[in-house]
PDB file of C-alpha atoms in Angstrom:
ATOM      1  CA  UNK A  89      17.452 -17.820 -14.094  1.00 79.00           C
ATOM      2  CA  UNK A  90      16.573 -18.277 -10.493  1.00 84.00           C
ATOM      3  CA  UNK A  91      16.020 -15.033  -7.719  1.00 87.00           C
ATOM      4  CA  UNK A  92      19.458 -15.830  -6.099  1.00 83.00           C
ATOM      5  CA  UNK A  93      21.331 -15.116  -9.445  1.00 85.00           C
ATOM      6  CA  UNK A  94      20.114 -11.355  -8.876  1.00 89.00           C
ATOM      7  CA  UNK A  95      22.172  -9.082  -6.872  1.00 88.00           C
ATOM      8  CA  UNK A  96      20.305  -6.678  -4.100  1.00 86.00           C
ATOM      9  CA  UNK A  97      22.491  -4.018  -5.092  1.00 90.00           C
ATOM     10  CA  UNK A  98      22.225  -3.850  -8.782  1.00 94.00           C
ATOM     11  CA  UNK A  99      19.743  -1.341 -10.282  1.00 95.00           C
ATOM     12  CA  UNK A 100      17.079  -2.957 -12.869  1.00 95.00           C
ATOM     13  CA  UNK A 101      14.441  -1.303 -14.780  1.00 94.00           C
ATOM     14  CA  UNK A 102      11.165  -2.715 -16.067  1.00 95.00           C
ATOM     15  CA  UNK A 103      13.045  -4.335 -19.102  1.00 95.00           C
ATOM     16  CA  UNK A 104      14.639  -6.438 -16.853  1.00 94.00           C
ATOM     17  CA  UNK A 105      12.315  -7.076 -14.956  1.00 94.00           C
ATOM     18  CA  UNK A 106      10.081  -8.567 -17.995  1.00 94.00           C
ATOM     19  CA  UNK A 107      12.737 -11.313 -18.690  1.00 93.00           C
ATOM     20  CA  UNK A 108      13.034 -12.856 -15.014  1.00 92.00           C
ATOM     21  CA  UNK A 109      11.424 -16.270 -15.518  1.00 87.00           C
ATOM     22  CA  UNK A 110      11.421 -17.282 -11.538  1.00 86.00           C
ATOM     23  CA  UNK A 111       8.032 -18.036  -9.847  1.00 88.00           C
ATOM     24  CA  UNK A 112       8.814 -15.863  -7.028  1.00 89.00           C
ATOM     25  CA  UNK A 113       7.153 -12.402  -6.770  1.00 91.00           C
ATOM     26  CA  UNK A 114       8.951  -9.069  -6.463  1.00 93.00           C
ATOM     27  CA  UNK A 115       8.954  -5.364  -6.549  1.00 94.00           C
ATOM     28  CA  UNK A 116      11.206  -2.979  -7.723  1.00 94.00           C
ATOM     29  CA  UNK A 117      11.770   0.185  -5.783  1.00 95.00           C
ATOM     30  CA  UNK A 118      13.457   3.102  -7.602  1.00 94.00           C
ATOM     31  CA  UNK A 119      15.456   0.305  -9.105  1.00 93.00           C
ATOM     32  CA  UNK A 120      16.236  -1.834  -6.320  1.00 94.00           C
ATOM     33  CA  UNK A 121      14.383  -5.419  -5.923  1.00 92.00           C
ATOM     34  CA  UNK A 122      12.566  -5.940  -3.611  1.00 90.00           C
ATOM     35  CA  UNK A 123      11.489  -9.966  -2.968  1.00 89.00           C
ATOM     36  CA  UNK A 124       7.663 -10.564  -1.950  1.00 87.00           C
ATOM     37  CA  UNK A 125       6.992 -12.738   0.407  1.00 82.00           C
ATOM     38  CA  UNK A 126       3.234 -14.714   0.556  1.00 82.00           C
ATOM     39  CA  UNK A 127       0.353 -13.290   2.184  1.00 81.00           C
ATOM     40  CA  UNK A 128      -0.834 -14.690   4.414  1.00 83.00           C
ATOM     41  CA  UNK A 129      -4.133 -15.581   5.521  1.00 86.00           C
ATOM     42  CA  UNK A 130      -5.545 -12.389   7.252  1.00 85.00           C
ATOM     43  CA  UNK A 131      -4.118 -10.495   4.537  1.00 88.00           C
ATOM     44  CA  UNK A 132      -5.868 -12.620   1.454  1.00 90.00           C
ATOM     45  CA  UNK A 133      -9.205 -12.543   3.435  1.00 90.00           C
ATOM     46  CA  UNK A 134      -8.484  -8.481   4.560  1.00 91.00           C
ATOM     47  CA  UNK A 135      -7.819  -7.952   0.238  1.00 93.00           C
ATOM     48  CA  UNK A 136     -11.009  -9.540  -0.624  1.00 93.00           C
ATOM     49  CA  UNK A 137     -13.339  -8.445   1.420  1.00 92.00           C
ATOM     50  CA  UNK A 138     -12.308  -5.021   0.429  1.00 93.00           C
ATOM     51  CA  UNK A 139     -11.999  -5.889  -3.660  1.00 95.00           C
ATOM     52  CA  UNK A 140     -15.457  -6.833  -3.491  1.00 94.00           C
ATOM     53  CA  UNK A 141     -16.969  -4.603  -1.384  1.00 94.00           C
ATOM     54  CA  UNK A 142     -15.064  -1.879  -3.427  1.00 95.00           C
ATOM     55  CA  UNK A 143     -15.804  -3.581  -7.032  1.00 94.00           C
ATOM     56  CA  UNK A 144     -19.570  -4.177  -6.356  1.00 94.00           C
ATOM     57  CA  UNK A 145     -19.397  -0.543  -5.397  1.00 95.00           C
ATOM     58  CA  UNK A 146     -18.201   0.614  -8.582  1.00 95.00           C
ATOM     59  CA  UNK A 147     -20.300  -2.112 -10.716  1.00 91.00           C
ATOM     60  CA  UNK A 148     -21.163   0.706 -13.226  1.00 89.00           C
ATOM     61  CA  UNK A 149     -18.670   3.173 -12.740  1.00 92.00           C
ATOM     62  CA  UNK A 150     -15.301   4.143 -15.071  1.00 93.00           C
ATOM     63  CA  UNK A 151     -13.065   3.268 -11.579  1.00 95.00           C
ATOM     64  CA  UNK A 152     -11.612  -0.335 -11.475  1.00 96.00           C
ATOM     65  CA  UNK A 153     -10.337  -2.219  -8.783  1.00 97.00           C
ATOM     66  CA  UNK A 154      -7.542  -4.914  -9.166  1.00 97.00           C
ATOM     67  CA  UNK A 155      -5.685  -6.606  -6.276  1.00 95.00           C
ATOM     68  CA  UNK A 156      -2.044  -8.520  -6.392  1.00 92.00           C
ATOM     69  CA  UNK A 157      -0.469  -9.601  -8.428  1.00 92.00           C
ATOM     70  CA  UNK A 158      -1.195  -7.015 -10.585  1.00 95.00           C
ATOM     71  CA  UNK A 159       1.622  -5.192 -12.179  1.00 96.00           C
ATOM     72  CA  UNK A 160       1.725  -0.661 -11.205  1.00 97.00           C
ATOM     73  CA  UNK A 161       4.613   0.951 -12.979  1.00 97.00           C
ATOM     74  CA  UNK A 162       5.596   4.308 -12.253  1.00 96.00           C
ATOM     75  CA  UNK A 163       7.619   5.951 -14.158  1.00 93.00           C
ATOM     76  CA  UNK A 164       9.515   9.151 -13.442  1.00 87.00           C
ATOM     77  CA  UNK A 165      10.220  10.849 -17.305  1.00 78.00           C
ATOM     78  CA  UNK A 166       8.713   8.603 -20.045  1.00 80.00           C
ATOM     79  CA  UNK A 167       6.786   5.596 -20.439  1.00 81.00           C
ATOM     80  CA  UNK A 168       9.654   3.218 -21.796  1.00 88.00           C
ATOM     81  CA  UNK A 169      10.819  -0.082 -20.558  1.00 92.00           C
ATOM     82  CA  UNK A 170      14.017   0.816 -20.118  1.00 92.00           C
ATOM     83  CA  UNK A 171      13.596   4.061 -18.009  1.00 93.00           C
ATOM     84  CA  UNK A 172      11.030   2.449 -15.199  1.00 95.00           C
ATOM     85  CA  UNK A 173      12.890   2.031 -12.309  1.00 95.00           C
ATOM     86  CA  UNK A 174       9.489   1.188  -9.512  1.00 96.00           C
ATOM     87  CA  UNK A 175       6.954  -1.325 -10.570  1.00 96.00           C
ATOM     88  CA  UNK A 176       5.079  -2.448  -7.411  1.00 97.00           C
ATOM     89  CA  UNK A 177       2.631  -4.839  -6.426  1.00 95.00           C
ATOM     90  CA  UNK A 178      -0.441  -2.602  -4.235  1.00 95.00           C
ATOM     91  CA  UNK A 179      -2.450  -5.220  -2.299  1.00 95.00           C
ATOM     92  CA  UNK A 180      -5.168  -3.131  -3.892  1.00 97.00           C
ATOM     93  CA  UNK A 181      -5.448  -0.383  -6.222  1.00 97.00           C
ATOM     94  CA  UNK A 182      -8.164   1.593  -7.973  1.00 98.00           C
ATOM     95  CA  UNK A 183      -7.785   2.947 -10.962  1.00 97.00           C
ATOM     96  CA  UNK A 184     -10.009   5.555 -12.721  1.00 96.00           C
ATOM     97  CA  UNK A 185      -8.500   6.855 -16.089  1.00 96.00           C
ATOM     98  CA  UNK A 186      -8.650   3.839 -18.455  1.00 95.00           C
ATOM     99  CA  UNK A 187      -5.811   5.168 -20.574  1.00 95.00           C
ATOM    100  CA  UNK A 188      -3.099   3.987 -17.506  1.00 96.00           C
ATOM    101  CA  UNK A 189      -4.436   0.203 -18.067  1.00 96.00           C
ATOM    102  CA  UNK A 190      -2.776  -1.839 -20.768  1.00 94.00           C
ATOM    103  CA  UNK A 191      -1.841  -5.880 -21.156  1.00 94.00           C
ATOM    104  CA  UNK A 192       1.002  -5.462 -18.946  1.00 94.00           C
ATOM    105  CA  UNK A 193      -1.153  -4.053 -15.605  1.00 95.00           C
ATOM    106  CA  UNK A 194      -0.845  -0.010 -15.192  1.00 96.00           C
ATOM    107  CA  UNK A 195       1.299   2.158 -16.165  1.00 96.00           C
ATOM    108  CA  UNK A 196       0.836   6.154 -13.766  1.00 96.00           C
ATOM    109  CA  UNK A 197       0.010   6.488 -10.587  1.00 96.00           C
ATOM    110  CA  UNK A 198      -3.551   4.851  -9.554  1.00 97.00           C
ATOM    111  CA  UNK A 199      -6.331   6.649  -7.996  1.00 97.00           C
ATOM    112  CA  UNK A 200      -5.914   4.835  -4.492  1.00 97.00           C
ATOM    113  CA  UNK A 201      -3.613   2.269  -3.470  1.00 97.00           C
ATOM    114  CA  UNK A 202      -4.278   0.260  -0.643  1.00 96.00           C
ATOM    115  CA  UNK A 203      -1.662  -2.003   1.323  1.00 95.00           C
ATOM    116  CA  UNK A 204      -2.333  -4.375   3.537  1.00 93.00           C
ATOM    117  CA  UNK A 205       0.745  -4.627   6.249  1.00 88.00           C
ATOM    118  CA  UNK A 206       2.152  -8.167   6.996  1.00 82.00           C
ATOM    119  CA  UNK A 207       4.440  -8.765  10.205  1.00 76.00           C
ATOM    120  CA  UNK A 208       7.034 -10.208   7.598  1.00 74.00           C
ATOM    121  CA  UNK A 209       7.240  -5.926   6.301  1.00 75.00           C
ATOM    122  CA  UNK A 210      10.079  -3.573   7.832  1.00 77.00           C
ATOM    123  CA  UNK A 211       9.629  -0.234   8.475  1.00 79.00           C
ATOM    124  CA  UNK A 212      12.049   0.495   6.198  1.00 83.00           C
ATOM    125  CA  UNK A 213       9.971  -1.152   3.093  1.00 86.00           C
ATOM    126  CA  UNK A 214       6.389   0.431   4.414  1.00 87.00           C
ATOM    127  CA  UNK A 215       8.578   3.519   4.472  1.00 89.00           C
ATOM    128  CA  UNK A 216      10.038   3.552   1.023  1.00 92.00           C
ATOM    129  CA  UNK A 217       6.258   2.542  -0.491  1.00 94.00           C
ATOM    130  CA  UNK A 218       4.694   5.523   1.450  1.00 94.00           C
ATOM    131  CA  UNK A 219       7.699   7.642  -0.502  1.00 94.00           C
ATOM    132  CA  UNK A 220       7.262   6.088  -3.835  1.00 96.00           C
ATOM    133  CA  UNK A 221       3.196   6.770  -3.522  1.00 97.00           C
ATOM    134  CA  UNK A 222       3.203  10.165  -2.411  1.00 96.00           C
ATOM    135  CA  UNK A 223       6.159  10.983  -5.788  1.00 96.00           C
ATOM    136  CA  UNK A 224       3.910   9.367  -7.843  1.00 96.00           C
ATOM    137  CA  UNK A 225       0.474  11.088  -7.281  1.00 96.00           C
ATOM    138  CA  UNK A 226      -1.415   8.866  -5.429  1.00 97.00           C
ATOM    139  CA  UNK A 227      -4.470  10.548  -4.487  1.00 96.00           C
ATOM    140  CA  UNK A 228      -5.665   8.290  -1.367  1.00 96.00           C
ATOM    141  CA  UNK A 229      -3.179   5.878   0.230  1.00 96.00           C
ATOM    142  CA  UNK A 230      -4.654   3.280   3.082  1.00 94.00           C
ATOM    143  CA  UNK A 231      -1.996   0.907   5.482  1.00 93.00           C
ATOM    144  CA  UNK A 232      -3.643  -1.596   7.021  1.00 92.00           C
ATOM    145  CA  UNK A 233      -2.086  -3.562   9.750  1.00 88.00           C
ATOM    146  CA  UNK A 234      -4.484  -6.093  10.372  1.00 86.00           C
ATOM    147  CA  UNK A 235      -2.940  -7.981  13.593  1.00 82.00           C
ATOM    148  CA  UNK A 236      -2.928  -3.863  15.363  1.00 82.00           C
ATOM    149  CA  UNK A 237      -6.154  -3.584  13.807  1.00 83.00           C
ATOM    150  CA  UNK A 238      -5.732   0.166  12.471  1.00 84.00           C
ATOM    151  CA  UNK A 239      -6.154   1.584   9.538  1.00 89.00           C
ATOM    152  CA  UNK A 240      -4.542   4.855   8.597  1.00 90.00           C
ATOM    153  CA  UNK A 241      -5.295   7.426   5.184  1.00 92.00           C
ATOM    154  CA  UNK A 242      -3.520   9.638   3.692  1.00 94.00           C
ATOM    155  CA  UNK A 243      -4.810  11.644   1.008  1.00 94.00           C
ATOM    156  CA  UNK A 244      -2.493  14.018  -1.260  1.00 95.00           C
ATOM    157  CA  UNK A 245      -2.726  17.972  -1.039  1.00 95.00           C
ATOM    158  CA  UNK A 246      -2.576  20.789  -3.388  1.00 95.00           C
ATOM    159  CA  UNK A 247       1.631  20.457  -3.006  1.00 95.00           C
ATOM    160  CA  UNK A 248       1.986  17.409  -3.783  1.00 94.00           C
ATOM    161  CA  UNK A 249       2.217  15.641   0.514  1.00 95.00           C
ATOM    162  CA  UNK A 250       0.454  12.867   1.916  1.00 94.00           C
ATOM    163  CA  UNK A 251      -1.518  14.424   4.915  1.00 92.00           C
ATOM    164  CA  UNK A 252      -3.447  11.853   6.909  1.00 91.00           C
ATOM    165  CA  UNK A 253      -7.392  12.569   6.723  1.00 85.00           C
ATOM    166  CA  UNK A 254      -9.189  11.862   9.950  1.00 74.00           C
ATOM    167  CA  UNK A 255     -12.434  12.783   8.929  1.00 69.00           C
ATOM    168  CA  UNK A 256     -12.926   9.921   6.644  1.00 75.00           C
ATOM    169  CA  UNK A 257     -13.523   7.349   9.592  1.00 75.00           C
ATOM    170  CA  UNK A 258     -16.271   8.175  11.646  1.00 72.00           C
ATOM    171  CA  UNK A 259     -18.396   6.027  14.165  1.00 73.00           C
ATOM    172  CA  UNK A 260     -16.778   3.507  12.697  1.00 81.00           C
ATOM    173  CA  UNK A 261     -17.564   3.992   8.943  1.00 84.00           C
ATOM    174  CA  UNK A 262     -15.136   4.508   6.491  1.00 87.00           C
ATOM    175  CA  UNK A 263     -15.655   6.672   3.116  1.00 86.00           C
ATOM    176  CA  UNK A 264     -13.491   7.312   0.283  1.00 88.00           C
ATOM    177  CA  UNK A 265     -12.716  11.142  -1.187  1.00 86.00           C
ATOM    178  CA  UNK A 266     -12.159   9.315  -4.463  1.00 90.00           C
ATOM    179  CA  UNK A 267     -15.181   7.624  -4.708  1.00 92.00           C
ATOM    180  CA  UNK A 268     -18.421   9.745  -2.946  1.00 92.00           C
ATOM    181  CA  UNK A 269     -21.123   7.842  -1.439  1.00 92.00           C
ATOM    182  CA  UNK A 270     -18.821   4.405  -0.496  1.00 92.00           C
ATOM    183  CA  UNK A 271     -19.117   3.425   3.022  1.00 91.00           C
ATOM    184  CA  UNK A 272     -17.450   0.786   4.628  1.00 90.00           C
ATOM    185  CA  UNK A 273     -18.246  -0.636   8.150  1.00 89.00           C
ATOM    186  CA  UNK A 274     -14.547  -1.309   9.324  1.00 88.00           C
ATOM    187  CA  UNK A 275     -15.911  -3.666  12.500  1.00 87.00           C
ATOM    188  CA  UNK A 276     -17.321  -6.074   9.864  1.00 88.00           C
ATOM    189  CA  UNK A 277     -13.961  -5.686   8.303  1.00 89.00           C
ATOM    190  CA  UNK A 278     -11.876  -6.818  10.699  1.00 88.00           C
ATOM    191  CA  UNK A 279     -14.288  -9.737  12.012  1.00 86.00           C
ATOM    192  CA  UNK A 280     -13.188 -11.317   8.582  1.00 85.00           C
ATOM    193  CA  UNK A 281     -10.167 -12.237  10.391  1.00 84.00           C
ATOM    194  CA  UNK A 282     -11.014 -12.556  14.238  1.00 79.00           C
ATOM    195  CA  UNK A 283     -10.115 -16.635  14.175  1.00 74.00           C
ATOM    196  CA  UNK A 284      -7.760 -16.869  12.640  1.00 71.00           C
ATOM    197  CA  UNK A 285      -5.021 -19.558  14.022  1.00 59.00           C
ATOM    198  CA  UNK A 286      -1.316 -17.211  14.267  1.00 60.00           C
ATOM    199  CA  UNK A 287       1.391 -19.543  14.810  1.00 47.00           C
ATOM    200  CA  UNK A 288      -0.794 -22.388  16.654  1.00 41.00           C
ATOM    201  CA  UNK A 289      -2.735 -19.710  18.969  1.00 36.00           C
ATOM    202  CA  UNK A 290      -6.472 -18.483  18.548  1.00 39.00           C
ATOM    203  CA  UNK A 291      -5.754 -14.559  17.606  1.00 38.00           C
ATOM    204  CA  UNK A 292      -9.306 -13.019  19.203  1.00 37.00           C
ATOM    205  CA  UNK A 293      -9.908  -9.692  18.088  1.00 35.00           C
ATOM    206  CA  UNK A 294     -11.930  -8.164  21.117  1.00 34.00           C
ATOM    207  CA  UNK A 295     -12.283  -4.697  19.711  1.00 32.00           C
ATOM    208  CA  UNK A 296     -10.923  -2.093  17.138  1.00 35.00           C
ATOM    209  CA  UNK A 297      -8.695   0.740  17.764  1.00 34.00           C
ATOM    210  CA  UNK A 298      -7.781   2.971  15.184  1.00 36.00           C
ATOM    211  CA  UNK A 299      -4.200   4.318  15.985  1.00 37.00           C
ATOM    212  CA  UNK A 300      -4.321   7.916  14.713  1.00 35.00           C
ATOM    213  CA  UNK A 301      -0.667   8.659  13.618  1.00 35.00           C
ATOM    214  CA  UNK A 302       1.709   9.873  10.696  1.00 35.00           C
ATOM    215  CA  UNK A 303       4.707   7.599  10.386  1.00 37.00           C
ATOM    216  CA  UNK A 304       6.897   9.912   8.155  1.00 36.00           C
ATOM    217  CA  UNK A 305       6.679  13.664   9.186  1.00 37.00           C
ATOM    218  CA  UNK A 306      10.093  14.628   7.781  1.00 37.00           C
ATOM    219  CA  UNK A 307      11.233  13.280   3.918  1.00 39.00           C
ATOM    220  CA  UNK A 308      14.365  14.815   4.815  1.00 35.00           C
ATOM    221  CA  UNK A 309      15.445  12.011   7.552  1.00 39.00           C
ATOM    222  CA  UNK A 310      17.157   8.631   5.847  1.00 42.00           C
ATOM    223  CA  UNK A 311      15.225   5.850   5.364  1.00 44.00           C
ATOM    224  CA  UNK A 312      16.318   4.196   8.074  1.00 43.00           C
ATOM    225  CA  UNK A 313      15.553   7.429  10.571  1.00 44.00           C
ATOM    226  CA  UNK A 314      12.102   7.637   9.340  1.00 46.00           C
ATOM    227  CA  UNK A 315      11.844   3.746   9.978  1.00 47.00           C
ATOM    228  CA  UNK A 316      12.553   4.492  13.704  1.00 47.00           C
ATOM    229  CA  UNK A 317      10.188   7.496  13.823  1.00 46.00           C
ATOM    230  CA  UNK A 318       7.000   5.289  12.699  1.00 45.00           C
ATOM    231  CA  UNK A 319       8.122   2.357  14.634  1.00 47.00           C
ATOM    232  CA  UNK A 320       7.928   4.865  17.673  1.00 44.00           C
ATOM    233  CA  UNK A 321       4.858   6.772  16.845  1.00 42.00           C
ATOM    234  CA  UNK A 322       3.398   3.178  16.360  1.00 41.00           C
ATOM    235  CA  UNK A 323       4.729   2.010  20.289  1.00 41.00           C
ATOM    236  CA  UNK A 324       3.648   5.535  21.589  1.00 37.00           C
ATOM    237  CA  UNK A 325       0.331   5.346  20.231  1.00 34.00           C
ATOM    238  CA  UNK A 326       0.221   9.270  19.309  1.00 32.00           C
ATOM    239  CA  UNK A 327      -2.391  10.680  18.011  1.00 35.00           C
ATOM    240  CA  UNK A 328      -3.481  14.002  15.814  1.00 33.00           C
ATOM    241  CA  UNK A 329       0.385  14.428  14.370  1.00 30.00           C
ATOM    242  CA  UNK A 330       0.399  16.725  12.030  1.00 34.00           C
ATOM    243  CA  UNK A 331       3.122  16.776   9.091  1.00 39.00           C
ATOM    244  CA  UNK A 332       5.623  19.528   9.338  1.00 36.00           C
ATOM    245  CA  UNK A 333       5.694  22.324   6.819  1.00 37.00           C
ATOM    246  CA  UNK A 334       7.903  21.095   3.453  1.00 38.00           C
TER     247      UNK A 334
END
C-alpha cells in the first residue's frame, strides 16, 4: 500500500493506521490523515537542543522526554484500537505518569507537548493541533516558530482552556509550571539556528522578539475562521489578548 491509495476524506482509526506499510509519516486528526512533511533543518536543531536540555534536566526524575517520531494517541472513550481517532506526532513531548507509555509510544494526553512550527504548516493544521491539545488535557502547550523567532505557552486552567502564560518568560528565561526549577535561556536557543542557509540566502537572526498573542480566542468560529484570526493576530503583532469567557 502506498500514501496515495488513502483517501483525505475517509475516517481511520489507530487500527488502521497500524497496518499502513508506507515510509511516509502522518498524523491522524479526529480521524482525518494528516501527511507529515520533513523537518527541516532549524526545526531538527530547534528539537534537540530542547530534548537535551529538557532530558538532562530531568536525568533523575519520573518525567520523560521523547521527540518525533514518537507515536501520542488520544483517545476520546476507551483505550482500543479501533476507537482512536487522533494519534499525533508532538515535535516534543514530556510525559510524567509512566502508566501512558507502552511499546507502541503513549497512549493519554502528555504532560507538555511542544511543536516546533515549519513554514510548510497552515493555519488551519496549527489550529486543529492547538484544539486536539487543549480536548485532551495537555497541561503546557509551546509553538515555536523558529524563522519569527517567538515562542508562545499556553498552559490549561481549572475549566479545561488553554490560556497563554506570560509570566513564564522573563528577561529572557524561560521556566516550565510542569517541571519547577527548569530554566531555559531562549537567546542561546535560537542562536542554534542563526546560519542557517533558507533557500540559498544567509537567514541572520539579529535579535529575538517574542510576539505575545492568542491565535484562537473563540472555539466556536470554523476552522478555517480561526485560521484567519491567528494569521492576523500574527501580521498585527498584538499583544496581552486575553481569551474570551467559554
Amino acid at each position: 500500500m502506498q500514501l496515495s491509495d488513502l483517501s483525505l476524506d475517509k475516517v481511520y482509526t489507530y487500527a488502521d493506521y497500524l497496518i499502513w506499510t508506507f515510509q511516509e509519516r502522518v498524523e491522524l486528526l479526529k480521524g482525518y490523515l494528516m501527511p507529515m512533511s520533513a523537518p527541516n533543518t532549524a526545526r531538527k536543531k530547534l528539537s534537540f537542543k530542547l530534548s537535551l536540555k529538557i532530558g538532562n534536566f530531568l536525568e533523575h526524575s519520573q518525567c520523560e522526554v521523547f521527540s518525533a517520531p514518537f507515536d501520542v494517541r488520544l483517545p476520546k472513550k476507551n483505550d482500543s484500537d479501533e476507537t482512536i481517532y487522533t494519534v499525533v506526532q508532538p515535535d516534543i513531548c514530556v510525559i510524567c505518569d509512566p502508566s501512558k507509555l507502552d511499546y507502541k509510544g503513549c497512549i493519554g494526553a502528555p504532560d507538555i507537548v511542544i511543536e516546533i512550527v515549519s513554514p510548510s504548516n497552515t493555519y488551519s493544521y496549527v489550529g486543529k493541533k492547538f484544539n486536539i491539545y487543549e480536548e485532551a488535557g495537555v497541561k503546557e502547550y509551546w509553538e515555536i516558530e523558529p524563522l519569527k523567532r517567538t515562542i508562545v505557552i499556553y498552559t490549561l486552567q481549572p475549566d479545561d482552556r488553554f490560556m497563554q502564560n506570560n509570566s513564564l518568560i522573563i528577561d529572557n528565561k524561560l521556566t516550565i509550571n510542569v517541571l519547577p526549577g527548569f530554566s531555559l535561556n531562549i537567546i542561546e536557543l535560537f542562536d542554534t539556528i542563526k546560519d542557517i542557509k533558507k533557500s540559498g540566502l544567509m537567514v541572520k537572526i539579529q535579535a529575538v522578539f517574542f510576539h505575545i498573542f492568542s491565535p484562537l480566542n473563540c472555539h466556536h468560529l470554523p476552522l478555517h475562521s480561526q485560521a484567519k484570526r491567528k494569521q492576523a493576530l500574527l501580521e498585527s503583532n498584538l499583544s496581552g489578548i486575553t481569551r474570551q469567557p467559554k
